[in-house]
PDB file of C-alpha atoms in Angstrom:
ATOM      1  CA  UNK A1270     -16.733  19.457 -17.486  1.00  0.00           C
ATOM      2  CA  UNK A1271     -15.790  16.191 -19.198  1.00  0.00           C
ATOM      3  CA  UNK A1272     -14.004  14.918 -16.100  1.00  0.00           C
ATOM      4  CA  UNK A1273     -17.027  15.744 -13.961  1.00  0.00           C
ATOM      5  CA  UNK A1274     -19.290  13.613 -16.174  1.00  0.00           C
ATOM      6  CA  UNK A1275     -16.847  10.712 -16.125  1.00  0.00           C
ATOM      7  CA  UNK A1276     -16.359  11.113 -12.387  1.00  0.00           C
ATOM      8  CA  UNK A1277     -20.106  10.934 -11.793  1.00  0.00           C
ATOM      9  CA  UNK A1278     -20.266   7.726 -13.818  1.00  0.00           C
ATOM     10  CA  UNK A1279     -17.466   6.176 -11.786  1.00  0.00           C
ATOM     11  CA  UNK A1280     -19.017   7.312  -8.507  1.00  0.00           C
ATOM     12  CA  UNK A1281     -22.313   5.747  -9.535  1.00  0.00           C
ATOM     13  CA  UNK A1282     -21.017   2.243  -9.953  1.00  0.00           C
ATOM     14  CA  UNK A1283     -18.461   2.636  -7.172  1.00  0.00           C
ATOM     15  CA  UNK A1284     -21.435   2.574  -4.799  1.00  0.00           C
ATOM     16  CA  UNK A1285     -22.552  -0.690  -6.393  1.00  0.00           C
ATOM     17  CA  UNK A1286     -19.042  -2.148  -6.126  1.00  0.00           C
ATOM     18  CA  UNK A1287     -18.919  -1.215  -2.441  1.00  0.00           C
ATOM     19  CA  UNK A1288     -22.254  -2.985  -1.942  1.00  0.00           C
ATOM     20  CA  UNK A1289     -20.813  -6.096  -3.633  1.00  0.00           C
ATOM     21  CA  UNK A1290     -17.878  -5.986  -1.219  1.00  0.00           C
ATOM     22  CA  UNK A1291     -20.295  -5.739   1.688  1.00  0.00           C
ATOM     23  CA  UNK A1292     -22.353  -8.708   0.409  1.00  0.00           C
ATOM     24  CA  UNK A1293     -19.227 -10.838  -0.062  1.00  0.00           C
ATOM     25  CA  UNK A1294     -17.812  -9.985   3.350  1.00  0.00           C
ATOM     26  CA  UNK A1295     -21.157 -10.816   4.970  1.00  0.00           C
ATOM     27  CA  UNK A1296     -21.341 -14.109   3.096  1.00  0.00           C
ATOM     28  CA  UNK A1297     -17.793 -15.065   4.049  1.00  0.00           C
ATOM     29  CA  UNK A1298     -18.347 -14.256   7.725  1.00  0.00           C
ATOM     30  CA  UNK A1299     -21.754 -16.017   7.909  1.00  0.00           C
ATOM     31  CA  UNK A1300     -20.953 -19.176   5.981  1.00  0.00           C
ATOM     32  CA  UNK A1301     -18.186 -21.020   7.758  1.00  0.00           C
ATOM     33  CA  UNK A1302     -17.507 -23.132   4.697  1.00  0.00           C
ATOM     34  CA  UNK A1303     -17.541 -20.186   2.316  1.00  0.00           C
ATOM     35  CA  UNK A1304     -15.806 -21.217  -0.814  1.00  0.00           C
ATOM     36  CA  UNK A1305     -12.368 -19.996  -1.681  1.00  0.00           C
ATOM     37  CA  UNK A1306     -13.948 -18.392  -4.744  1.00  0.00           C
ATOM     38  CA  UNK A1307     -15.928 -16.043  -2.504  1.00  0.00           C
ATOM     39  CA  UNK A1308     -12.734 -14.937  -0.820  1.00  0.00           C
ATOM     40  CA  UNK A1309     -11.033 -14.434  -4.182  1.00  0.00           C
ATOM     41  CA  UNK A1310     -13.881 -12.205  -5.329  1.00  0.00           C
ATOM     42  CA  UNK A1311     -12.900  -9.710  -2.662  1.00  0.00           C
ATOM     43  CA  UNK A1312     -10.727  -8.379  -5.505  1.00  0.00           C
ATOM     44  CA  UNK A1313     -13.663  -6.005  -5.780  1.00  0.00           C
ATOM     45  CA  UNK A1314     -12.280  -4.268  -2.648  1.00  0.00           C
ATOM     46  CA  UNK A1315      -9.101  -3.413  -4.558  1.00  0.00           C
ATOM     47  CA  UNK A1316     -11.142  -2.183  -7.492  1.00  0.00           C
ATOM     48  CA  UNK A1317     -13.132   0.066  -5.142  1.00  0.00           C
ATOM     49  CA  UNK A1318      -9.935   1.651  -3.827  1.00  0.00           C
ATOM     50  CA  UNK A1319      -8.693   2.387  -7.338  1.00  0.00           C
ATOM     51  CA  UNK A1320     -12.102   3.748  -8.347  1.00  0.00           C
ATOM     52  CA  UNK A1321     -12.072   6.093  -5.354  1.00  0.00           C
ATOM     53  CA  UNK A1322      -8.651   7.403  -6.415  1.00  0.00           C
ATOM     54  CA  UNK A1323      -9.833   7.769 -10.005  1.00  0.00           C
ATOM     55  CA  UNK A1324     -12.926   9.682  -8.890  1.00  0.00           C
ATOM     56  CA  UNK A1325     -10.827  12.023  -6.742  1.00  0.00           C
ATOM     57  CA  UNK A1326      -8.443  12.631  -9.617  1.00  0.00           C
ATOM     58  CA  UNK A1327     -11.211  13.285 -12.118  1.00  0.00           C
ATOM     59  CA  UNK A1328     -12.962  15.658  -9.737  1.00  0.00           C
ATOM     60  CA  UNK A1329      -9.756  17.678  -9.336  1.00  0.00           C
ATOM     61  CA  UNK A1330      -8.537  17.610 -12.929  1.00  0.00           C
ATOM     62  CA  UNK A1331      -9.668  19.713 -15.859  1.00  0.00           C
ATOM     63  CA  UNK A1332      -9.860  17.354 -18.813  1.00  0.00           C
ATOM     64  CA  UNK A1333     -10.947  18.037 -22.335  1.00  0.00           C
ATOM     65  CA  UNK A1334     -12.064  14.693 -23.732  1.00  0.00           C
ATOM     66  CA  UNK A1335      -8.799  13.574 -25.348  1.00  0.00           C
ATOM     67  CA  UNK A1336      -8.716  10.160 -27.077  1.00  0.00           C
ATOM     68  CA  UNK A1337      -7.032   8.739 -23.944  1.00  0.00           C
ATOM     69  CA  UNK A1338      -9.895   9.980 -21.778  1.00  0.00           C
ATOM     70  CA  UNK A1339     -12.472   8.713 -24.259  1.00  0.00           C
ATOM     71  CA  UNK A1340     -10.830   5.279 -24.165  1.00  0.00           C
ATOM     72  CA  UNK A1341     -10.919   5.453 -20.377  1.00  0.00           C
ATOM     73  CA  UNK A1342     -14.652   6.170 -20.602  1.00  0.00           C
ATOM     74  CA  UNK A1343     -15.107   3.035 -22.684  1.00  0.00           C
ATOM     75  CA  UNK A1344     -13.295   0.946 -20.056  1.00  0.00           C
ATOM     76  CA  UNK A1345     -15.301   2.599 -17.282  1.00  0.00           C
ATOM     77  CA  UNK A1346     -18.545   1.710 -19.075  1.00  0.00           C
ATOM     78  CA  UNK A1347     -17.401  -1.912 -19.523  1.00  0.00           C
ATOM     79  CA  UNK A1348     -16.464  -2.091 -15.850  1.00  0.00           C
ATOM     80  CA  UNK A1349     -19.807  -0.618 -14.854  1.00  0.00           C
ATOM     81  CA  UNK A1350     -21.650  -3.237 -16.916  1.00  0.00           C
ATOM     82  CA  UNK A1351     -19.582  -6.009 -15.314  1.00  0.00           C
ATOM     83  CA  UNK A1352     -20.143  -4.661 -11.797  1.00  0.00           C
ATOM     84  CA  UNK A1353     -23.898  -4.426 -12.398  1.00  0.00           C
ATOM     85  CA  UNK A1354     -24.039  -8.040 -13.601  1.00  0.00           C
ATOM     86  CA  UNK A1355     -21.947  -9.201 -10.635  1.00  0.00           C
ATOM     87  CA  UNK A1356     -24.212  -7.316  -8.234  1.00  0.00           C
ATOM     88  CA  UNK A1357     -27.302  -8.904  -9.775  1.00  0.00           C
ATOM     89  CA  UNK A1358     -25.768 -12.368  -9.419  1.00  0.00           C
ATOM     90  CA  UNK A1359     -24.684 -11.825  -5.803  1.00  0.00           C
ATOM     91  CA  UNK A1360     -27.840 -10.053  -4.651  1.00  0.00           C
ATOM     92  CA  UNK A1361     -29.486 -13.246  -3.330  1.00  0.00           C
ATOM     93  CA  UNK A1362     -26.551 -13.654  -0.900  1.00  0.00           C
ATOM     94  CA  UNK A1363     -27.311 -10.338   0.783  1.00  0.00           C
ATOM     95  CA  UNK A1364     -28.594 -10.361   4.331  1.00  0.00           C
ATOM     96  CA  UNK A1365     -32.111  -9.068   4.587  1.00  0.00           C
ATOM     97  CA  UNK A1366     -33.495  -7.239   7.559  1.00  0.00           C
ATOM     98  CA  UNK A1367     -36.694  -9.285   7.512  1.00  0.00           C
ATOM     99  CA  UNK A1368     -36.859 -12.214   9.844  1.00  0.00           C
ATOM    100  CA  UNK A1369     -37.721 -14.812   7.193  1.00  0.00           C
ATOM    101  CA  UNK A1370     -36.214 -18.093   8.228  1.00  0.00           C
ATOM    102  CA  UNK A1371     -37.782 -20.378   5.651  1.00  0.00           C
ATOM    103  CA  UNK A1372     -35.466 -23.191   4.711  1.00  0.00           C
ATOM    104  CA  UNK A1373     -35.729 -22.294   1.017  1.00  0.00           C
ATOM    105  CA  UNK A1374     -34.657 -18.699   1.752  1.00  0.00           C
ATOM    106  CA  UNK A1375     -31.658 -19.909   3.747  1.00  0.00           C
ATOM    107  CA  UNK A1376     -30.637 -22.357   1.045  1.00  0.00           C
ATOM    108  CA  UNK A1377     -30.871 -19.645  -1.607  1.00  0.00           C
ATOM    109  CA  UNK A1378     -28.875 -17.243   0.554  1.00  0.00           C
ATOM    110  CA  UNK A1379     -26.049 -19.693   1.217  1.00  0.00           C
ATOM    111  CA  UNK A1380     -25.846 -21.242  -2.260  1.00  0.00           C
ATOM    112  CA  UNK A1381     -22.773 -19.965  -4.102  1.00  0.00           C
ATOM    113  CA  UNK A1382     -23.918 -18.723  -7.542  1.00  0.00           C
ATOM    114  CA  UNK A1383     -20.712 -19.349  -9.511  1.00  0.00           C
ATOM    115  CA  UNK A1384     -18.855 -22.294 -10.952  1.00  0.00           C
ATOM    116  CA  UNK A1385     -15.133 -22.269 -10.216  1.00  0.00           C
ATOM    117  CA  UNK A1386     -14.100 -21.209 -13.736  1.00  0.00           C
ATOM    118  CA  UNK A1387     -16.739 -18.442 -13.841  1.00  0.00           C
ATOM    119  CA  UNK A1388     -15.455 -17.078 -10.569  1.00  0.00           C
ATOM    120  CA  UNK A1389     -11.841 -17.152 -11.742  1.00  0.00           C
ATOM    121  CA  UNK A1390     -12.789 -15.297 -14.928  1.00  0.00           C
ATOM    122  CA  UNK A1391     -14.629 -12.683 -12.883  1.00  0.00           C
ATOM    123  CA  UNK A1392     -11.664 -12.219 -10.546  1.00  0.00           C
ATOM    124  CA  UNK A1393      -9.359 -11.825 -13.558  1.00  0.00           C
ATOM    125  CA  UNK A1394     -11.667  -9.213 -15.106  1.00  0.00           C
ATOM    126  CA  UNK A1395     -11.862  -7.246 -11.872  1.00  0.00           C
ATOM    127  CA  UNK A1396      -8.079  -7.364 -11.586  1.00  0.00           C
ATOM    128  CA  UNK A1397      -7.659  -6.167 -15.196  1.00  0.00           C
ATOM    129  CA  UNK A1398     -10.079  -3.294 -14.632  1.00  0.00           C
ATOM    130  CA  UNK A1399      -8.203  -2.255 -11.486  1.00  0.00           C
ATOM    131  CA  UNK A1400      -4.870  -2.417 -13.352  1.00  0.00           C
ATOM    132  CA  UNK A1401      -6.260  -0.366 -16.244  1.00  0.00           C
ATOM    133  CA  UNK A1402      -7.524   2.335 -13.897  1.00  0.00           C
ATOM    134  CA  UNK A1403      -4.248   2.365 -11.959  1.00  0.00           C
ATOM    135  CA  UNK A1404      -2.345   2.738 -15.222  1.00  0.00           C
ATOM    136  CA  UNK A1405      -4.613   5.591 -16.300  1.00  0.00           C
ATOM    137  CA  UNK A1406      -3.882   7.340 -13.006  1.00  0.00           C
ATOM    138  CA  UNK A1407      -0.136   6.943 -13.583  1.00  0.00           C
ATOM    139  CA  UNK A1408      -0.413   8.306 -17.123  1.00  0.00           C
ATOM    140  CA  UNK A1409      -2.572  11.190 -15.923  1.00  0.00           C
ATOM    141  CA  UNK A1410      -0.109  12.016 -13.155  1.00  0.00           C
ATOM    142  CA  UNK A1411       2.798  11.947 -15.626  1.00  0.00           C
ATOM    143  CA  UNK A1412       0.849  14.248 -17.934  1.00  0.00           C
ATOM    144  CA  UNK A1413       0.141  16.558 -15.012  1.00  0.00           C
ATOM    145  CA  UNK A1414       3.774  16.598 -13.907  1.00  0.00           C
ATOM    146  CA  UNK A1415       4.952  17.393 -17.413  1.00  0.00           C
ATOM    147  CA  UNK A1416       3.009  20.661 -17.470  1.00  0.00           C
ATOM    148  CA  UNK A1417       5.302  23.699 -17.193  1.00  0.00           C
ATOM    149  CA  UNK A1418       3.661  24.893 -13.969  1.00  0.00           C
ATOM    150  CA  UNK A1419       4.723  21.635 -12.237  1.00  0.00           C
ATOM    151  CA  UNK A1420       8.323  21.611 -13.401  1.00  0.00           C
ATOM    152  CA  UNK A1421      10.870  22.538 -10.726  1.00  0.00           C
ATOM    153  CA  UNK A1422      12.300  26.026 -10.941  1.00  0.00           C
ATOM    154  CA  UNK A1423      15.807  26.227 -12.257  1.00  0.00           C
ATOM    155  CA  UNK A1424      18.043  28.911 -10.895  1.00  0.00           C
TER     156      UNK A1424
END
């Protein structure tokens, strides 16, 4: 039950992270002079892949809320908060389906919302979150493999 709750939380902001990736890819393809920072922020794609794996694992694993899993929940919540803030910042870059072509709308859409150091800090945070989740998957897999039912039979 605990894993299901955590998994739902991850799945919730995974959707937001995927939307961020879509916004960034659209911005990079539309703006020929897209800054290198925009391309670096595609680190969110890697984070999405790890979050998908984490969600799959949590959906298939029976967990009981150990301190390790509770710590993982804390990191997931921090990541979710960061992803929500990033989404809010990048939202003006999103393509809209309306046919507004006002100059002010275009300028707002193509204006990069980050300073170089802010962008680098964001990329580093995304990378650290992805590494933390990858590590948690490794630890969880080791824990799973150490269970007696997964040990090879000895004859």
